[in-house]
mmCIF file of C-alpha atoms and ligand atoms in Angstrom:
data_model
loop_
_atom_site.group_PDB
_atom_site.id
_atom_site.type_symbol
_atom_site.label_atom_id
_atom_site.label_comp_id
_atom_site.label_asym_id
_atom_site.label_seq_id
_atom_site.Cartn_x
_atom_site.Cartn_y
_atom_site.Cartn_z
ATOM 1 C CA MET Z 1 165.316 183.392 129.332
ATOM 2 C CA ARG Z 2 167.561 181.133 131.376
ATOM 3 C CA GLU Z 3 166.933 177.321 131.450
ATOM 4 C CA MET Z 4 167.489 174.537 134.042
ATOM 5 C CA THR Z 5 166.831 171.069 133.399
ATOM 6 C CA ALA Z 6 166.605 167.578 135.622
ATOM 7 C CA ASP Z 7 165.458 164.260 135.293
ATOM 8 C CA ILE Z 8 162.894 164.653 137.890
ATOM 9 C CA VAL Z 9 162.119 167.929 139.600
ATOM 10 C CA ILE Z 10 160.297 168.274 142.761
ATOM 11 C CA ILE Z 11 157.987 171.143 143.768
ATOM 12 C CA GLY Z 12 158.359 171.785 147.235
ATOM 13 C CA ALA Z 13 161.075 170.748 149.580
ATOM 14 C CA GLY Z 14 159.120 170.193 152.671
ATOM 15 C CA SER Z 15 159.328 166.368 154.669
ATOM 16 C CA ALA Z 16 157.553 164.743 151.189
ATOM 17 C CA GLY Z 17 159.681 166.556 148.498
ATOM 18 C CA LEU Z 18 162.932 166.130 150.425
ATOM 19 C CA CYS Z 19 162.088 162.594 151.029
ATOM 20 C CA ALA Z 20 161.384 162.054 147.398
ATOM 21 C CA ALA Z 21 164.586 164.184 146.464
ATOM 22 C CA TYR Z 22 166.574 161.303 148.603
ATOM 23 C CA GLN Z 23 164.764 158.181 147.391
ATOM 24 C CA ALA Z 24 165.212 159.113 143.511
ATOM 25 C CA ALA Z 25 168.660 160.474 144.075
ATOM 26 C CA ALA Z 26 169.898 157.290 146.014
ATOM 27 C CA ALA Z 27 168.177 155.075 142.880
ATOM 28 C CA GLY Z 28 170.531 157.117 140.638
ATOM 29 C CA ALA Z 29 168.314 160.052 139.177
ATOM 30 C CA ASP Z 30 169.481 163.452 138.784
ATOM 31 C CA VAL Z 31 167.178 165.206 140.920
ATOM 32 C CA LEU Z 32 166.065 168.683 141.264
ATOM 33 C CA ALA Z 33 163.761 169.870 144.578
ATOM 34 C CA VAL Z 34 162.720 173.742 144.507
ATOM 35 C CA ASP Z 35 161.156 175.390 147.216
ATOM 36 C CA GLU Z 36 160.221 178.786 147.787
ATOM 37 C CA ASN Z 37 161.288 179.454 151.237
ATOM 38 C CA LYS Z 38 165.101 180.420 152.292
ATOM 39 C CA LEU Z 39 164.570 177.580 154.961
ATOM 40 C CA PRO Z 40 164.434 173.652 154.173
ATOM 41 C CA GLY Z 41 161.562 171.423 155.462
ATOM 42 C CA GLY Z 42 158.476 173.490 154.677
ATOM 43 C CA GLN Z 43 155.901 173.361 157.681
ATOM 44 C CA LEU Z 44 158.941 171.854 159.723
ATOM 45 C CA PHE Z 45 161.249 174.918 160.192
ATOM 46 C CA LYS Z 46 158.574 176.892 161.880
ATOM 47 C CA GLN Z 47 157.953 173.803 164.146
ATOM 48 C CA ILE Z 48 160.157 174.297 167.461
ATOM 49 C CA HIS Z 49 158.798 171.582 169.493
ATOM 50 C CA LYS Z 50 159.658 168.086 169.533
ATOM 51 C CA PHE Z 51 158.016 165.597 167.618
ATOM 52 C CA PHE Z 52 155.526 163.444 168.978
ATOM 53 C CA GLY Z 53 155.025 159.663 167.365
ATOM 54 C CA SER Z 54 157.195 156.842 166.993
ATOM 55 C CA ARG Z 55 161.056 157.253 167.199
ATOM 56 C CA GLU Z 56 161.928 155.663 163.958
ATOM 57 C CA HIS Z 57 159.558 158.976 162.557
ATOM 58 C CA ASN Z 58 161.814 161.386 164.696
ATOM 59 C CA ALA Z 59 159.825 161.433 168.096
ATOM 60 C CA GLY Z 60 161.659 163.766 170.400
ATOM 61 C CA VAL Z 61 163.452 165.533 167.608
ATOM 62 C CA ARG Z 62 162.410 169.461 167.215
ATOM 63 C CA GLY Z 63 160.753 169.913 163.782
ATOM 64 C CA TYR Z 64 163.166 172.413 162.253
ATOM 65 C CA LYS Z 65 166.208 170.014 163.130
ATOM 66 C CA ILE Z 66 164.327 167.117 160.920
ATOM 67 C CA GLY Z 67 164.222 169.890 158.073
ATOM 68 C CA TYR Z 68 168.006 169.961 158.035
ATOM 69 C CA GLN Z 69 168.285 166.378 158.249
ATOM 70 C CA LEU Z 70 166.286 165.533 155.595
ATOM 71 C CA LEU Z 71 168.037 168.184 153.503
ATOM 72 C CA GLU Z 72 171.632 166.596 154.292
ATOM 73 C CA GLN Z 73 170.336 163.109 153.229
ATOM 74 C CA ALA Z 74 169.175 164.231 150.272
ATOM 75 C CA GLU Z 75 171.890 166.273 149.483
ATOM 76 C CA LYS Z 76 174.297 163.607 150.234
ATOM 77 C CA CYS Z 77 172.915 161.341 147.622
ATOM 78 C CA GLY Z 78 173.162 164.010 145.080
ATOM 79 C CA ALA Z 79 169.885 165.715 144.986
ATOM 80 C CA ARG Z 80 169.949 169.294 144.200
ATOM 81 C CA ILE Z 81 168.051 171.369 146.281
ATOM 82 C CA LEU Z 82 167.194 174.977 145.638
ATOM 83 C CA LEU Z 83 165.689 177.154 147.993
ATOM 84 C CA ASP Z 84 164.062 180.843 147.499
ATOM 85 C CA SER Z 85 162.543 179.556 144.123
ATOM 86 C CA LEU Z 86 159.091 179.680 143.209
ATOM 87 C CA VAL Z 87 157.480 177.395 140.565
ATOM 88 C CA TYR Z 88 154.755 180.202 139.529
ATOM 89 C CA GLY Z 89 153.478 178.163 136.362
ATOM 90 C CA LEU Z 90 153.527 174.229 135.290
ATOM 91 C CA PHE Z 91 152.249 173.818 131.663
ATOM 92 C CA PRO Z 92 150.901 171.382 129.511
ATOM 93 C CA ASP Z 93 154.108 170.319 128.054
ATOM 94 C CA LEU Z 94 155.474 169.788 131.416
ATOM 95 C CA SER Z 95 157.724 173.042 131.474
ATOM 96 C CA MET Z 96 157.826 175.269 134.314
ATOM 97 C CA GLY Z 97 157.974 178.891 135.188
ATOM 98 C CA LEU Z 98 160.185 179.436 138.002
ATOM 99 C CA ILE Z 99 161.401 182.531 139.964
ATOM 100 C CA HIS Z 100 164.746 182.004 141.616
ATOM 101 C CA GLN Z 101 166.426 185.098 143.684
ATOM 102 C CA ASN Z 102 164.221 187.526 141.708
ATOM 103 C CA ARG Z 103 165.357 186.190 138.075
ATOM 104 C CA ASN Z 104 162.983 184.003 135.506
ATOM 105 C CA TYR Z 105 163.878 180.739 134.620
ATOM 106 C CA VAL Z 106 162.234 177.693 132.735
ATOM 107 C CA LEU Z 107 162.396 174.640 134.257
ATOM 108 C CA LYS Z 108 162.523 171.344 132.075
ATOM 109 C CA ALA Z 109 162.011 167.689 133.411
ATOM 110 C CA LYS Z 110 161.418 164.101 132.214
ATOM 111 C CA ARG Z 111 159.112 163.458 135.387
ATOM 112 C CA ILE Z 112 157.910 166.174 138.117
ATOM 113 C CA ILE Z 113 156.578 165.212 141.379
ATOM 114 C CA ILE Z 114 154.088 167.931 143.474
ATOM 115 C CA ALA Z 115 154.951 167.987 146.955
ATOM 116 C CA ALA Z 116 153.394 171.347 147.524
ATOM 117 C CA GLY Z 117 151.950 170.740 150.978
ATOM 118 C CA ALA Z 118 148.822 172.371 152.155
ATOM 119 C CA ARG Z 119 146.588 175.454 152.959
ATOM 120 C CA GLU Z 120 145.078 176.008 155.882
ATOM 121 C CA ASN Z 121 141.156 176.215 155.568
ATOM 122 C CA TYR Z 122 139.071 179.402 156.516
ATOM 123 C CA LEU Z 123 135.809 179.438 158.548
ATOM 124 C CA PRO Z 124 133.270 182.063 157.428
ATOM 125 C CA PHE Z 125 131.542 183.804 160.243
ATOM 126 C CA SER Z 126 130.562 187.368 160.811
ATOM 127 C CA GLY Z 127 133.499 189.251 161.529
ATOM 128 C CA SER Z 128 135.328 186.681 160.329
ATOM 129 C CA THR Z 129 137.476 189.393 157.544
ATOM 130 C CA LEU Z 130 138.273 191.575 160.733
ATOM 131 C CA PRO Z 131 142.065 192.166 161.050
ATOM 132 C CA GLY Z 132 142.891 189.677 163.993
ATOM 133 C CA VAL Z 133 141.398 186.673 162.544
ATOM 134 C CA MET Z 134 143.982 184.320 160.914
ATOM 135 C CA GLY Z 135 144.899 180.843 160.343
ATOM 136 C CA ALA Z 136 147.112 178.997 163.395
ATOM 137 C CA GLY Z 137 149.216 177.924 161.234
ATOM 138 C CA ALA Z 138 149.774 182.025 160.297
ATOM 139 C CA ALA Z 139 150.042 182.813 163.983
ATOM 140 C CA GLN Z 140 152.817 179.742 164.556
ATOM 141 C CA THR Z 141 154.861 181.380 161.981
ATOM 142 C CA LEU Z 142 154.666 184.934 163.487
ATOM 143 C CA VAL Z 143 155.410 183.599 166.805
ATOM 144 C CA ASN Z 144 158.172 180.830 165.865
ATOM 145 C CA LEU Z 145 159.712 182.377 163.191
ATOM 146 C CA HIS Z 146 159.488 186.093 163.534
ATOM 147 C CA ARG Z 147 159.115 186.532 167.093
ATOM 148 C CA VAL Z 148 155.863 188.379 167.153
ATOM 149 C CA LEU Z 149 152.874 187.713 169.024
ATOM 150 C CA PRO Z 150 149.953 188.258 166.766
ATOM 151 C CA GLY Z 151 147.692 189.490 169.634
ATOM 152 C CA LYS Z 152 147.623 189.487 173.641
ATOM 153 C CA ARG Z 153 144.460 187.337 174.372
ATOM 154 C CA ILE Z 154 143.555 184.557 171.707
ATOM 155 C CA VAL Z 155 140.419 182.572 171.072
ATOM 156 C CA MET Z 156 141.388 179.392 169.042
ATOM 157 C CA VAL Z 157 138.970 177.580 166.816
ATOM 158 C CA GLY Z 158 139.585 173.567 166.497
ATOM 159 C CA SER Z 159 141.325 171.453 168.964
ATOM 160 C CA GLY Z 160 142.907 168.867 166.682
ATOM 161 C CA ASN Z 161 146.716 168.924 166.974
ATOM 162 C CA VAL Z 162 147.642 172.140 165.205
ATOM 163 C CA GLY Z 163 145.249 174.135 167.469
ATOM 164 C CA LEU Z 164 146.347 172.388 170.640
ATOM 165 C CA ILE Z 165 149.871 172.725 169.611
ATOM 166 C CA VAL Z 166 149.811 176.649 168.313
ATOM 167 C CA SER Z 167 147.681 177.140 171.667
ATOM 168 C CA TYR Z 168 150.511 175.934 173.963
ATOM 169 C CA GLN Z 169 153.208 177.800 171.581
ATOM 170 C CA LEU Z 170 151.238 181.012 171.935
ATOM 171 C CA VAL Z 171 151.238 180.973 175.531
ATOM 172 C CA GLN Z 172 154.841 180.069 175.598
ATOM 173 C CA ALA Z 173 155.455 183.289 173.726
ATOM 174 C CA GLY Z 174 153.400 185.432 176.481
ATOM 175 C CA ALA Z 175 149.925 185.514 174.902
ATOM 176 C CA GLU Z 176 146.826 184.301 176.724
ATOM 177 C CA VAL Z 177 144.413 181.963 175.292
ATOM 178 C CA ALA Z 178 141.147 182.713 176.421
ATOM 179 C CA ALA Z 179 139.405 179.415 175.299
ATOM 180 C CA VAL Z 180 140.017 176.709 172.722
ATOM 181 C CA LEU Z 181 136.802 175.686 170.955
ATOM 182 C CA GLU Z 182 135.716 172.536 169.426
ATOM 183 C CA ALA Z 183 132.531 171.965 167.592
ATOM 184 C CA ALA Z 184 132.645 168.366 167.842
ATOM 185 C CA PRO Z 185 131.673 166.629 171.126
ATOM 186 C CA ALA Z 186 135.249 165.446 171.796
ATOM 187 C CA ILE Z 187 138.540 167.162 171.719
ATOM 188 C CA GLY Z 188 140.422 166.125 168.102
ATOM 189 C CA GLY Z 189 144.103 165.968 169.164
ATOM 190 C CA TYR Z 190 146.120 163.985 171.165
ATOM 191 C CA GLY Z 191 145.420 164.106 175.205
ATOM 192 C CA VAL Z 192 149.100 164.683 175.948
ATOM 193 C CA HIS Z 193 148.808 168.026 174.297
ATOM 194 C CA ALA Z 194 145.283 169.217 175.836
ATOM 195 C CA ALA Z 195 146.384 167.910 179.298
ATOM 196 C CA LYS Z 196 149.332 170.535 178.908
ATOM 197 C CA LEU Z 197 146.780 173.300 177.973
ATOM 198 C CA ARG Z 198 144.333 172.224 180.903
ATOM 199 C CA ARG Z 199 147.441 172.667 183.368
ATOM 200 C CA ALA Z 200 147.867 175.984 182.010
ATOM 201 C CA GLY Z 201 144.373 176.501 182.929
ATOM 202 C CA ILE Z 202 143.059 176.891 179.456
ATOM 203 C CA PRO Z 203 139.658 175.875 179.017
ATOM 204 C CA ILE Z 204 138.876 173.450 176.176
ATOM 205 C CA LEU Z 205 135.140 173.974 175.028
ATOM 206 C CA THR Z 206 133.598 170.913 173.194
ATOM 207 C CA SER Z 207 130.498 171.436 171.044
ATOM 208 C CA HIS Z 208 131.008 174.913 171.273
ATOM 209 C CA THR Z 209 131.492 177.463 168.117
ATOM 210 C CA VAL Z 210 132.425 181.102 167.386
ATOM 211 C CA ILE Z 211 129.852 183.035 166.310
ATOM 212 C CA ARG Z 212 130.808 186.181 165.362
ATOM 213 C CA ALA Z 213 134.002 188.608 165.977
ATOM 214 C CA ARG Z 214 132.878 192.041 166.965
ATOM 215 C CA GLY Z 215 135.256 195.099 166.287
ATOM 216 C CA ARG Z 216 135.100 198.319 164.332
ATOM 217 C CA ASP Z 217 138.786 197.995 162.933
ATOM 218 C CA ASP Z 218 140.047 194.829 164.387
ATOM 219 C CA VAL Z 219 138.822 192.050 166.655
ATOM 220 C CA ARG Z 220 137.851 192.966 170.333
ATOM 221 C CA GLU Z 221 135.200 190.744 171.477
ATOM 222 C CA VAL Z 222 134.324 187.248 170.522
ATOM 223 C CA ASP Z 223 130.548 185.661 170.546
ATOM 224 C CA ILE Z 224 130.885 182.095 171.240
ATOM 225 C CA ALA Z 225 127.677 179.421 171.615
ATOM 226 C CA ALA Z 226 127.238 175.874 172.642
ATOM 227 C CA LEU Z 227 126.508 173.635 169.363
ATOM 228 C CA GLY Z 228 123.537 171.183 169.700
ATOM 229 C CA GLU Z 229 121.710 169.239 167.192
ATOM 230 C CA PRO Z 230 121.191 170.832 164.468
ATOM 231 C CA GLY Z 231 123.028 173.939 165.551
ATOM 232 C CA PRO Z 232 123.483 176.653 167.947
ATOM 233 C CA ILE Z 233 121.991 176.300 171.284
ATOM 234 C CA PRO Z 234 119.799 179.455 171.857
ATOM 235 C CA GLY Z 235 120.626 181.171 174.967
ATOM 236 C CA THR Z 236 124.107 180.041 175.403
ATOM 237 C CA ASP Z 237 125.683 182.945 173.459
ATOM 238 C CA ARG Z 238 128.578 184.413 175.714
ATOM 239 C CA THR Z 239 131.041 187.180 174.917
ATOM 240 C CA ILE Z 240 134.861 186.566 175.414
ATOM 241 C CA LYS Z 241 137.024 189.676 175.123
ATOM 242 C CA ALA Z 242 139.979 188.874 172.531
ATOM 243 C CA ASP Z 243 141.954 190.543 169.851
ATOM 244 C CA THR Z 244 142.713 187.357 168.021
ATOM 245 C CA VAL Z 245 141.050 184.615 166.642
ATOM 246 C CA CYS Z 246 142.925 181.558 165.103
ATOM 247 C CA LEU Z 247 141.512 179.212 162.956
ATOM 248 C CA ALA Z 248 142.783 175.430 162.923
ATOM 249 C CA VAL Z 249 140.108 173.819 161.242
ATOM 250 C CA GLY Z 250 142.014 171.573 159.040
ATOM 251 C CA LEU Z 251 144.110 171.947 155.838
ATOM 252 C CA SER Z 252 143.282 171.444 151.956
ATOM 253 C CA PRO Z 253 145.980 170.251 149.718
ATOM 254 C CA MET Z 254 147.443 172.751 147.041
ATOM 255 C CA THR Z 255 146.676 171.432 143.615
ATOM 256 C CA GLU Z 256 146.727 174.478 141.918
ATOM 257 C CA LEU Z 257 149.726 173.423 139.370
ATOM 258 C CA ALA Z 258 148.205 170.158 138.835
ATOM 259 C CA TRP Z 259 145.158 171.779 137.579
ATOM 260 C CA MET Z 260 147.109 174.027 135.389
ATOM 261 C CA CYS Z 261 148.978 171.515 133.610
ATOM 262 C CA GLY Z 262 145.528 169.513 133.129
ATOM 263 C CA CYS Z 263 145.644 166.643 135.421
ATOM 264 C CA ARG Z 264 142.424 164.791 135.761
ATOM 265 C CA PHE Z 265 140.988 165.198 139.014
ATOM 266 C CA THR Z 266 138.492 162.581 140.872
ATOM 267 C CA TYR Z 267 136.509 163.811 143.831
ATOM 268 C CA ILE Z 268 136.719 161.264 146.669
ATOM 269 C CA ILE Z 269 134.497 162.050 149.749
ATOM 270 C CA TYR Z 270 136.406 160.560 152.716
ATOM 271 C CA ARG Z 271 135.673 160.554 156.610
ATOM 272 C CA HIS Z 272 137.063 164.197 157.284
ATOM 273 C CA LEU Z 273 134.947 165.667 154.547
ATOM 274 C CA GLY Z 274 131.834 164.155 156.028
ATOM 275 C CA ALA Z 275 132.859 165.772 159.430
ATOM 276 C CA MET Z 276 133.763 168.997 157.721
ATOM 277 C CA CYS Z 277 129.972 169.092 155.935
ATOM 278 C CA ARG Z 278 128.691 168.002 159.290
ATOM 279 C CA TYR Z 279 130.577 170.697 161.257
ATOM 280 C CA ILE Z 280 129.332 173.372 158.338
ATOM 281 C CA ILE Z 281 125.487 171.993 158.742
ATOM 282 C CA ARG Z 282 125.760 172.475 162.321
ATOM 283 C CA ILE Z 283 127.158 176.074 162.262
ATOM 284 C CA TRP Z 284 124.652 177.254 159.911
ATOM 285 C CA ASN Z 285 121.820 175.499 161.015
ATOM 286 C CA LEU Z 286 121.174 174.057 157.825
ATOM 287 C CA PRO Z 287 118.417 171.251 157.295
HETATM 288 C C1 FAD G 1 151.546 172.933 164.233
HETATM 289 C C2 FAD G 1 152.025 171.757 163.356
HETATM 290 C C3 FAD G 1 152.591 170.524 164.295
HETATM 291 C C4 FAD G 1 152.901 169.529 163.822
HETATM 292 N N1 FAD G 1 153.360 168.623 164.645
HETATM 293 C C5 FAD G 1 153.818 167.423 163.812
HETATM 294 C C6 FAD G 1 154.230 166.139 164.419
HETATM 295 O O1 FAD G 1 154.653 166.347 165.809
HETATM 296 N N2 FAD G 1 154.625 165.167 163.891
HETATM 297 C C7 FAD G 1 154.357 164.752 162.523
HETATM 298 O O2 FAD G 1 154.364 163.778 162.148
HETATM 299 N N3 FAD G 1 153.645 165.755 161.853
HETATM 300 C C8 FAD G 1 153.345 167.110 162.433
HETATM 301 N N4 FAD G 1 152.825 168.155 161.547
HETATM 302 C C9 FAD G 1 152.647 167.920 160.191
HETATM 303 C C10 FAD G 1 153.624 167.857 159.147
HETATM 304 O O3 FAD G 1 154.661 169.684 159.866
HETATM 305 C C11 FAD G 1 153.284 168.042 157.837
HETATM 306 O O4 FAD G 1 152.381 166.691 157.903
HETATM 307 C C12 FAD G 1 154.431 167.928 156.877
HETATM 308 O O5 FAD G 1 155.266 169.413 157.234
HETATM 309 C C13 FAD G 1 153.899 168.069 155.190
HETATM 310 O O6 FAD G 1 155.171 167.916 154.850
HETATM 311 P P1 FAD G 1 154.898 168.204 152.971
HETATM 312 O O7 FAD G 1 156.197 168.205 152.714
HETATM 313 O O8 FAD G 1 153.607 167.463 152.514
HETATM 314 O O9 FAD G 1 154.297 169.662 153.173
HETATM 315 P P2 FAD G 1 155.035 171.343 153.664
HETATM 316 O O10 FAD G 1 155.639 170.691 154.728
HETATM 317 O O11 FAD G 1 154.147 172.191 153.806
HETATM 318 O O12 FAD G 1 156.065 171.641 152.567
HETATM 319 C C14 FAD G 1 155.472 171.824 151.319
HETATM 320 C C15 FAD G 1 156.578 172.951 150.494
HETATM 321 O O13 FAD G 1 156.302 173.356 149.317
HETATM 322 C C16 FAD G 1 156.616 174.542 149.223
HETATM 323 N N5 FAD G 1 155.768 175.087 147.884
HETATM 324 C C17 FAD G 1 154.383 175.067 147.698
HETATM 325 N N6 FAD G 1 154.176 175.345 146.804
HETATM 326 C C18 FAD G 1 155.274 175.686 146.179
HETATM 327 C C19 FAD G 1 155.598 176.268 144.800
HETATM 328 N N7 FAD G 1 154.615 176.661 143.652
HETATM 329 N N8 FAD G 1 157.034 176.730 144.507
HETATM 330 C C20 FAD G 1 157.764 176.347 145.411
HETATM 331 N N9 FAD G 1 157.874 175.896 146.423
HETATM 332 C C21 FAD G 1 156.491 175.477 146.698
HETATM 333 C C22 FAD G 1 155.967 175.309 150.203
HETATM 334 O O14 FAD G 1 156.288 176.494 150.554
HETATM 335 C C23 FAD G 1 156.492 174.238 151.471
HETATM 336 O O15 FAD G 1 157.985 174.634 151.750
HETATM 337 C C24 FAD G 1 152.300 169.284 162.338
HETATM 338 C C25 FAD G 1 152.071 170.431 161.813
HETATM 339 C C26 FAD G 1 151.617 171.636 162.047
HETATM 340 C C27 FAD G 1 150.962 172.769 161.373
#
């Protein structure tokens, strides 16, 4: 089997991986960053909107352009970036199994940085396995990368920045967003994104959640209800005609490779996890 080596291998060439590659290469290390995608920047390459925040953190620059900027910066310092390359295994001796352009390699490094990003959280509810229920990030990939609408009339679950931004991008791409649902009593994302949706006439329903998606082969209707203490308020159910439910209910880190090579994990309960538990308790009407 072919072999590749580097002092430092970075798994993932999103913003974290590319910044790590730049820093390590600038300090003189022999660096190889690998990413399964054909484009650099991880999440960035599907973000066609201008970033918000501070100017020193690229506010006003479109996400995919930041990906190319980071790639150029890392390569200028001598880092090697290998795209279209999936690390499928990280073993206790710190060797890695890598598929690069359909060929199998053993990758060896003195140090490994895992910058594998996160996956979207799922939300179980009646009908949540029907075709038409998907992560908001998946819908964003369909629209911004593949130029395909996931559906015509969409219910977005979650009003964090991802839920708000993806809703707006879906509208820009020609879909109708019937409603954005938010279990918490207040909108989670920035006011500037919520205001855009409101100007487009899209209702953002706080203290509301999805109860079920209905349809025989795919989503046709979505039942929603208002949330009180401790769960859905009886009699507030209503049905929205929609063919797609997008879930924007948080992200979880991709830790599989770290588990695989035997890293020790510590469980830390932090405030987002607490909010998530409260949300689940409200939805399922638990004591
Ligand atoms: C809709 C949306 C809007 C956003 N807007 C903003 C904003 O305006 N401002 C802001 O600061 N942030 C924004 N963000 C957040 C920002 O995009 C993320 O915080 C950032 O991309 C995280 O970077 P990362 O490198 O940790 O992970 P990622 O960008 O997810 O990169 C990880 C990479 O690792 C790859 N990978 C994972 N496992 C493997 C493996 N085994 N082998 C090879 N490759 C692997 C993945 O494919 C991916 O390319 C937004 C995010 C979303 C979804």
